Amino acid sequence: MDAAWMPSSRAQMNCYARLKACSASLAWDALLIDHPIDLFYLTGLHLSRGRLLITRHSTHLFLDGRYLEAAKASAPCQVFPEKEWIPSADAAGPRIGFDSTTVSYDAFQALRMSLPGIEWIPAPSLLKMFRAKKDPEEITLLKKAADLTRQGISHIKSLLVEGVTEEKLALEFEVFCRLN
């Protein structure tokens, strides 16, 4: 575990450790993660855009200005402005793995053009296999979420009357879940 990475959950720590081991066994110098779901899974941050660069010695999160200050306060790794990712990726090493199922062809071409000395190694659905296996902490959280969903549905059932809109029920469900 590198000193710059401070996961907020054991699940993040386990996934991160497995990613590092996978990276070492596949001879990648770094992994580039940029899908919002994967970013959330690894950082706990709700981001619509960003890049997480995991090298053998460090982990850096690159974000645009919308998220920068908030992420610096709560991200489990070092956070940098988005524009700094190219020099960091270039210094990461000559082989970078990326999730080829979430990167469009145009985005891949942009990666190749911005970092011509890098060999880009496709790794289809890289984090999917790590997210599929749940540890006890994740199972507990999933059970808690299922119970809350059941309670929310029961609450909404009590509000079903003629004339109520789906939008009103959706808002009531969200408020109920957030408050409970």
PDB file of N, CA, C and O in Angstrom, residues 124-174:
ATOM      1  N   PRO A 124     -10.201  -5.262 -20.828  1.00  0.00           N
ATOM      2  CA  PRO A 124     -11.666  -5.180 -20.836  1.00  0.00           C
ATOM      3  C   PRO A 124     -12.282  -5.433 -19.462  1.00  0.00           C
ATOM      4  O   PRO A 124     -11.915  -6.376 -18.769  1.00  0.00           O
ATOM      5  N   SER A 125     -13.184  -4.549 -19.079  1.00  0.00           N
ATOM      6  CA  SER A 125     -13.941  -4.679 -17.817  1.00  0.00           C
ATOM      7  C   SER A 125     -13.027  -4.936 -16.629  1.00  0.00           C
ATOM      8  O   SER A 125     -13.312  -5.770 -15.770  1.00  0.00           O
ATOM      9  N   LEU A 126     -11.961  -4.199 -16.538  1.00  0.00           N
ATOM     10  CA  LEU A 126     -10.928  -4.408 -15.532  1.00  0.00           C
ATOM     11  C   LEU A 126     -11.473  -4.487 -14.108  1.00  0.00           C
ATOM     12  O   LEU A 126     -11.186  -5.426 -13.385  1.00  0.00           O
ATOM     13  N   LEU A 127     -12.263  -3.517 -13.687  1.00  0.00           N
ATOM     14  CA  LEU A 127     -12.738  -3.522 -12.309  1.00  0.00           C
ATOM     15  C   LEU A 127     -13.978  -4.380 -12.094  1.00  0.00           C
ATOM     16  O   LEU A 127     -14.305  -4.696 -10.960  1.00  0.00           O
ATOM     17  N   LYS A 128     -14.645  -4.759 -13.155  1.00  0.00           N
ATOM     18  CA  LYS A 128     -15.863  -5.565 -13.006  1.00  0.00           C
ATOM     19  C   LYS A 128     -15.593  -6.836 -12.216  1.00  0.00           C
ATOM     20  O   LYS A 128     -16.351  -7.202 -11.329  1.00  0.00           O
ATOM     21  N   MET A 129     -14.478  -7.496 -12.502  1.00  0.00           N
ATOM     22  CA  MET A 129     -14.170  -8.741 -11.791  1.00  0.00           C
ATOM     23  C   MET A 129     -13.855  -8.470 -10.317  1.00  0.00           C
ATOM     24  O   MET A 129     -14.135  -9.289  -9.460  1.00  0.00           O
ATOM     25  N   PHE A 130     -13.303  -7.308 -10.014  1.00  0.00           N
ATOM     26  CA  PHE A 130     -13.003  -6.990  -8.627  1.00  0.00           C
ATOM     27  C   PHE A 130     -14.274  -6.599  -7.867  1.00  0.00           C
ATOM     28  O   PHE A 130     -14.438  -6.940  -6.711  1.00  0.00           O
ATOM     29  N   ARG A 131     -15.179  -5.875  -8.538  1.00  0.00           N
ATOM     30  CA  ARG A 131     -16.418  -5.457  -7.890  1.00  0.00           C
ATOM     31  C   ARG A 131     -17.372  -6.627  -7.679  1.00  0.00           C
ATOM     32  O   ARG A 131     -18.224  -6.590  -6.797  1.00  0.00           O
ATOM     33  N   ALA A 132     -17.261  -7.675  -8.487  1.00  0.00           N
ATOM     34  CA  ALA A 132     -18.187  -8.808  -8.407  1.00  0.00           C
ATOM     35  C   ALA A 132     -18.052  -9.580  -7.102  1.00  0.00           C
ATOM     36  O   ALA A 132     -19.033 -10.077  -6.565  1.00  0.00           O
ATOM     37  N   LYS A 133     -16.851  -9.701  -6.580  1.00  0.00           N
ATOM     38  CA  LYS A 133     -16.635 -10.449  -5.344  1.00  0.00           C
ATOM     39  C   LYS A 133     -16.771  -9.496  -4.161  1.00  0.00           C
ATOM     40  O   LYS A 133     -16.006  -8.545  -4.018  1.00  0.00           O
ATOM     41  N   LYS A 134     -17.740  -9.760  -3.316  1.00  0.00           N
ATOM     42  CA  LYS A 134     -18.038  -8.875  -2.189  1.00  0.00           C
ATOM     43  C   LYS A 134     -17.381  -9.397  -0.913  1.00  0.00           C
ATOM     44  O   LYS A 134     -17.376 -10.583  -0.635  1.00  0.00           O
ATOM     45  N   ASP A 135     -16.861  -8.450  -0.133  1.00  0.00           N
ATOM     46  CA  ASP A 135     -16.308  -8.817   1.173  1.00  0.00           C
ATOM     47  C   ASP A 135     -17.404  -8.625   2.220  1.00  0.00           C
ATOM     48  O   ASP A 135     -18.485  -8.113   1.917  1.00  0.00           O
ATOM     49  N   PRO A 136     -17.195  -9.049   3.459  1.00  0.00           N
ATOM     50  CA  PRO A 136     -18.242  -8.949   4.479  1.00  0.00           C
ATOM     51  C   PRO A 136     -18.767  -7.522   4.685  1.00  0.00           C
ATOM     52  O   PRO A 136     -19.968  -7.329   4.891  1.00  0.00           O
ATOM     53  N   GLU A 137     -17.900  -6.528   4.607  1.00  0.00           N
ATOM     54  CA  GLU A 137     -18.343  -5.142   4.769  1.00  0.00           C
ATOM     55  C   GLU A 137     -19.326  -4.748   3.662  1.00  0.00           C
ATOM     56  O   GLU A 137     -20.366  -4.141   3.922  1.00  0.00           O
ATOM     57  N   GLU A 138     -19.007  -5.105   2.426  1.00  0.00           N
ATOM     58  CA  GLU A 138     -19.891  -4.787   1.311  1.00  0.00           C
ATOM     59  C   GLU A 138     -21.221  -5.528   1.428  1.00  0.00           C
ATOM     60  O   GLU A 138     -22.276  -4.968   1.127  1.00  0.00           O
ATOM     61  N   ILE A 139     -21.182  -6.783   1.863  1.00  0.00           N
ATOM     62  CA  ILE A 139     -22.415  -7.553   2.028  1.00  0.00           C
ATOM     63  C   ILE A 139     -23.306  -6.905   3.078  1.00  0.00           C
ATOM     64  O   ILE A 139     -24.520  -6.770   2.892  1.00  0.00           O
ATOM     65  N   THR A 140     -22.715  -6.461   4.166  1.00  0.00           N
ATOM     66  CA  THR A 140     -23.479  -5.769   5.214  1.00  0.00           C
ATOM     67  C   THR A 140     -24.129  -4.508   4.656  1.00  0.00           C
ATOM     68  O   THR A 140     -25.308  -4.230   4.919  1.00  0.00           O
ATOM     69  N   LEU A 141     -23.379  -3.731   3.893  1.00  0.00           N
ATOM     70  CA  LEU A 141     -23.915  -2.495   3.306  1.00  0.00           C
ATOM     71  C   LEU A 141     -25.024  -2.803   2.297  1.00  0.00           C
ATOM     72  O   LEU A 141     -26.025  -2.075   2.241  1.00  0.00           O
ATOM     73  N   LEU A 142     -24.872  -3.861   1.505  1.00  0.00           N
ATOM     74  CA  LEU A 142     -25.910  -4.236   0.554  1.00  0.00           C
ATOM     75  C   LEU A 142     -27.194  -4.654   1.268  1.00  0.00           C
ATOM     76  O   LEU A 142     -28.301  -4.306   0.837  1.00  0.00           O
ATOM     77  N   LYS A 143     -27.061  -5.392   2.364  1.00  0.00           N
ATOM     78  CA  LYS A 143     -28.245  -5.785   3.140  1.00  0.00           C
ATOM     79  C   LYS A 143     -28.931  -4.570   3.736  1.00  0.00           C
ATOM     80  O   LYS A 143     -30.163  -4.469   3.729  1.00  0.00           O
ATOM     81  N   LYS A 144     -28.147  -3.636   4.220  1.00  0.00           N
ATOM     82  CA  LYS A 144     -28.701  -2.407   4.779  1.00  0.00           C
ATOM     83  C   LYS A 144     -29.447  -1.612   3.693  1.00  0.00           C
ATOM     84  O   LYS A 144     -30.554  -1.108   3.927  1.00  0.00           O
ATOM     85  N   ALA A 145     -28.866  -1.539   2.503  1.00  0.00           N
ATOM     86  CA  ALA A 145     -29.505  -0.832   1.394  1.00  0.00           C
ATOM     87  C   ALA A 145     -30.808  -1.525   0.983  1.00  0.00           C
ATOM     88  O   ALA A 145     -31.811  -0.857   0.697  1.00  0.00           O
ATOM     89  N   ALA A 146     -30.808  -2.864   0.973  1.00  0.00           N
ATOM     90  CA  ALA A 146     -32.022  -3.609   0.613  1.00  0.00           C
ATOM     91  C   ALA A 146     -33.125  -3.375   1.649  1.00  0.00           C
ATOM     92  O   ALA A 146     -34.292  -3.178   1.280  1.00  0.00           O
ATOM     93  N   ASP A 147     -32.770  -3.381   2.926  1.00  0.00           N
ATOM     94  CA  ASP A 147     -33.765  -3.118   3.978  1.00  0.00           C
ATOM     95  C   ASP A 147     -34.348  -1.717   3.838  1.00  0.00           C
ATOM     96  O   ASP A 147     -35.557  -1.517   3.968  1.00  0.00           O
ATOM     97  N   LEU A 148     -33.487  -0.744   3.581  1.00  0.00           N
ATOM     98  CA  LEU A 148     -33.954   0.624   3.421  1.00  0.00           C
ATOM     99  C   LEU A 148     -34.860   0.748   2.200  1.00  0.00           C
ATOM    100  O   LEU A 148     -35.891   1.435   2.253  1.00  0.00           O
ATOM    101  N   THR A 149     -34.524   0.060   1.130  1.00  0.00           N
ATOM    102  CA  THR A 149     -35.363   0.083  -0.070  1.00  0.00           C
ATOM    103  C   THR A 149     -36.733  -0.507   0.231  1.00  0.00           C
ATOM    104  O   THR A 149     -37.763   0.056  -0.171  1.00  0.00           O
ATOM    105  N   ARG A 150     -36.764  -1.617   0.960  1.00  0.00           N
ATOM    106  CA  ARG A 150     -38.058  -2.218   1.340  1.00  0.00           C
ATOM    107  C   ARG A 150     -38.883  -1.243   2.178  1.00  0.00           C
ATOM    108  O   ARG A 150     -40.088  -1.084   1.961  1.00  0.00           O
ATOM    109  N   GLN A 151     -38.253  -0.591   3.128  1.00  0.00           N
ATOM    110  CA  GLN A 151     -38.961   0.385   3.962  1.00  0.00           C
ATOM    111  C   GLN A 151     -39.473   1.555   3.114  1.00  0.00           C
ATOM    112  O   GLN A 151     -40.596   2.033   3.321  1.00  0.00           O
ATOM    113  N   GLY A 152     -38.646   2.001   2.169  1.00  0.00           N
ATOM    114  CA  GLY A 152     -39.049   3.098   1.290  1.00  0.00           C
ATOM    115  C   GLY A 152     -40.241   2.736   0.430  1.00  0.00           C
ATOM    116  O   GLY A 152     -41.161   3.539   0.244  1.00  0.00           O
ATOM    117  N   ILE A 153     -40.235   1.504  -0.087  1.00  0.00           N
ATOM    118  CA  ILE A 153     -41.365   1.050  -0.901  1.00  0.00           C
ATOM    119  C   ILE A 153     -42.630   0.967  -0.049  1.00  0.00           C
ATOM    120  O   ILE A 153     -43.712   1.378  -0.485  1.00  0.00           O
ATOM    121  N   SER A 154     -42.517   0.468   1.165  1.00  0.00           N
ATOM    122  CA  SER A 154     -43.688   0.424   2.056  1.00  0.00           C
ATOM    123  C   SER A 154     -44.212   1.828   2.322  1.00  0.00           C
ATOM    124  O   SER A 154     -45.432   2.057   2.343  1.00  0.00           O
ATOM    125  N   HIS A 155     -43.307   2.765   2.526  1.00  0.00           N
ATOM    126  CA  HIS A 155     -43.705   4.162   2.753  1.00  0.00           C
ATOM    127  C   HIS A 155     -44.454   4.707   1.534  1.00  0.00           C
ATOM    128  O   HIS A 155     -45.503   5.338   1.675  1.00  0.00           O
ATOM    129  N   ILE A 156     -43.941   4.438   0.360  1.00  0.00           N
ATOM    130  CA  ILE A 156     -44.564   4.931  -0.874  1.00  0.00           C
ATOM    131  C   ILE A 156     -45.931   4.285  -1.086  1.00  0.00           C
ATOM    132  O   ILE A 156     -46.869   4.951  -1.538  1.00  0.00           O
ATOM    133  N   LYS A 157     -46.056   2.995  -0.755  1.00  0.00           N
ATOM    134  CA  LYS A 157     -47.348   2.321  -0.906  1.00  0.00           C
ATOM    135  C   LYS A 157     -48.428   3.027  -0.103  1.00  0.00           C
ATOM    136  O   LYS A 157     -49.568   3.120  -0.535  1.00  0.00           O
ATOM    137  N   SER A 158     -48.038   3.565   1.049  1.00  0.00           N
ATOM    138  CA  SER A 158     -49.030   4.260   1.883  1.00  0.00           C
ATOM    139  C   SER A 158     -49.448   5.598   1.277  1.00  0.00           C
ATOM    140  O   SER A 158     -50.467   6.165   1.687  1.00  0.00           O
ATOM    141  N   LEU A 159     -48.714   6.100   0.311  1.00  0.00           N
ATOM    142  CA  LEU A 159     -49.020   7.382  -0.320  1.00  0.00           C
ATOM    143  C   LEU A 159     -49.742   7.247  -1.656  1.00  0.00           C
ATOM    144  O   LEU A 159     -50.072   8.251  -2.292  1.00  0.00           O
ATOM    145  N   LEU A 160     -49.944   5.997  -2.087  1.00  0.00           N
ATOM    146  CA  LEU A 160     -50.595   5.779  -3.371  1.00  0.00           C
ATOM    147  C   LEU A 160     -52.086   6.107  -3.292  1.00  0.00           C
ATOM    148  O   LEU A 160     -52.860   5.405  -2.633  1.00  0.00           O
ATOM    149  N   VAL A 161     -52.444   7.180  -3.924  1.00  0.00           N
ATOM    150  CA  VAL A 161     -53.845   7.591  -4.033  1.00  0.00           C
ATOM    151  C   VAL A 161     -54.058   8.112  -5.447  1.00  0.00           C
ATOM    152  O   VAL A 161     -53.101   8.494  -6.134  1.00  0.00           O
ATOM    153  N   GLU A 162     -55.296   8.134  -5.849  1.00  0.00           N
ATOM    154  CA  GLU A 162     -55.607   8.632  -7.180  1.00  0.00           C
ATOM    155  C   GLU A 162     -55.147  10.086  -7.308  1.00  0.00           C
ATOM    156  O   GLU A 162     -55.346  10.901  -6.392  1.00  0.00           O
ATOM    157  N   GLY A 163     -54.469  10.394  -8.406  1.00  0.00           N
ATOM    158  CA  GLY A 163     -54.025  11.760  -8.667  1.00  0.00           C
ATOM    159  C   GLY A 163     -52.587  12.062  -8.263  1.00  0.00           C
ATOM    160  O   GLY A 163     -52.034  13.074  -8.676  1.00  0.00           O
ATOM    161  N   VAL A 164     -51.979  11.192  -7.442  1.00  0.00           N
ATOM    162  CA  VAL A 164     -50.590  11.442  -7.060  1.00  0.00           C
ATOM    163  C   VAL A 164     -49.693  11.173  -8.268  1.00  0.00           C
ATOM    164  O   VAL A 164     -49.931  10.242  -9.031  1.00  0.00           O
ATOM    165  N   THR A 165     -48.698  12.007  -8.453  1.00  0.00           N
ATOM    166  CA  THR A 165     -47.823  11.840  -9.617  1.00  0.00           C
ATOM    167  C   THR A 165     -46.623  10.946  -9.291  1.00  0.00           C
ATOM    168  O   THR A 165     -46.206  10.844  -8.135  1.00  0.00           O
ATOM    169  N   GLU A 166     -46.093  10.353 -10.335  1.00  0.00           N
ATOM    170  CA  GLU A 166     -44.890   9.533 -10.187  1.00  0.00           C
ATOM    171  C   GLU A 166     -43.734  10.398  -9.670  1.00  0.00           C
ATOM    172  O   GLU A 166     -42.940   9.956  -8.844  1.00  0.00           O
ATOM    173  N   GLU A 167     -43.681  11.621 -10.156  1.00  0.00           N
ATOM    174  CA  GLU A 167     -42.621  12.537  -9.722  1.00  0.00           C
ATOM    175  C   GLU A 167     -42.707  12.794  -8.214  1.00  0.00           C
ATOM    176  O   GLU A 167     -41.695  12.780  -7.517  1.00  0.00           O
ATOM    177  N   LYS A 168     -43.910  12.996  -7.692  1.00  0.00           N
ATOM    178  CA  LYS A 168     -44.112  13.218  -6.251  1.00  0.00           C
ATOM    179  C   LYS A 168     -43.692  11.984  -5.453  1.00  0.00           C
ATOM    180  O   LYS A 168     -43.015  12.096  -4.427  1.00  0.00           O
ATOM    181  N   LEU A 169     -44.076  10.796  -5.937  1.00  0.00           N
ATOM    182  CA  LEU A 169     -43.710   9.567  -5.241  1.00  0.00           C
ATOM    183  C   LEU A 169     -42.197   9.342  -5.271  1.00  0.00           C
ATOM    184  O   LEU A 169     -41.616   8.909  -4.271  1.00  0.00           O
ATOM    185  N   ALA A 170     -41.573   9.625  -6.396  1.00  0.00           N
ATOM    186  CA  ALA A 170     -40.117   9.469  -6.502  1.00  0.00           C
ATOM    187  C   ALA A 170     -39.409  10.395  -5.519  1.00  0.00           C
ATOM    188  O   ALA A 170     -38.445   9.998  -4.854  1.00  0.00           O
ATOM    189  N   LEU A 171     -39.886  11.628  -5.408  1.00  0.00           N
ATOM    190  CA  LEU A 171     -39.291  12.570  -4.461  1.00  0.00           C
ATOM    191  C   LEU A 171     -39.505  12.089  -3.029  1.00  0.00           C
ATOM    192  O   LEU A 171     -38.581  12.135  -2.207  1.00  0.00           O
ATOM    193  N   GLU A 172     -40.694  11.610  -2.712  1.00  0.00           N
ATOM    194  CA  GLU A 172     -40.967  11.097  -1.367  1.00  0.00           C
ATOM    195  C   GLU A 172     -40.060   9.907  -1.035  1.00  0.00           C
ATOM    196  O   GLU A 172     -39.552   9.797   0.081  1.00  0.00           O
ATOM    197  N   PHE A 173     -39.884   9.025  -2.018  1.00  0.00           N
ATOM    198  CA  PHE A 173     -39.019   7.868  -1.822  1.00  0.00           C
ATOM    199  C   PHE A 173     -37.584   8.321  -1.548  1.00  0.00           C
ATOM    200  O   PHE A 173     -36.931   7.845  -0.610  1.00  0.00           O
ATOM    201  N   GLU A 174     -37.099   9.257  -2.345  1.00  0.00           N
ATOM    202  CA  GLU A 174     -35.722   9.739  -2.156  1.00  0.00           C
ATOM    203  C   GLU A 174     -35.552  10.418  -0.798  1.00  0.00           C
ATOM    204  O   GLU A 174     -34.575  10.148  -0.092  1.00  0.00           O
TER     205      GLU A 174
END
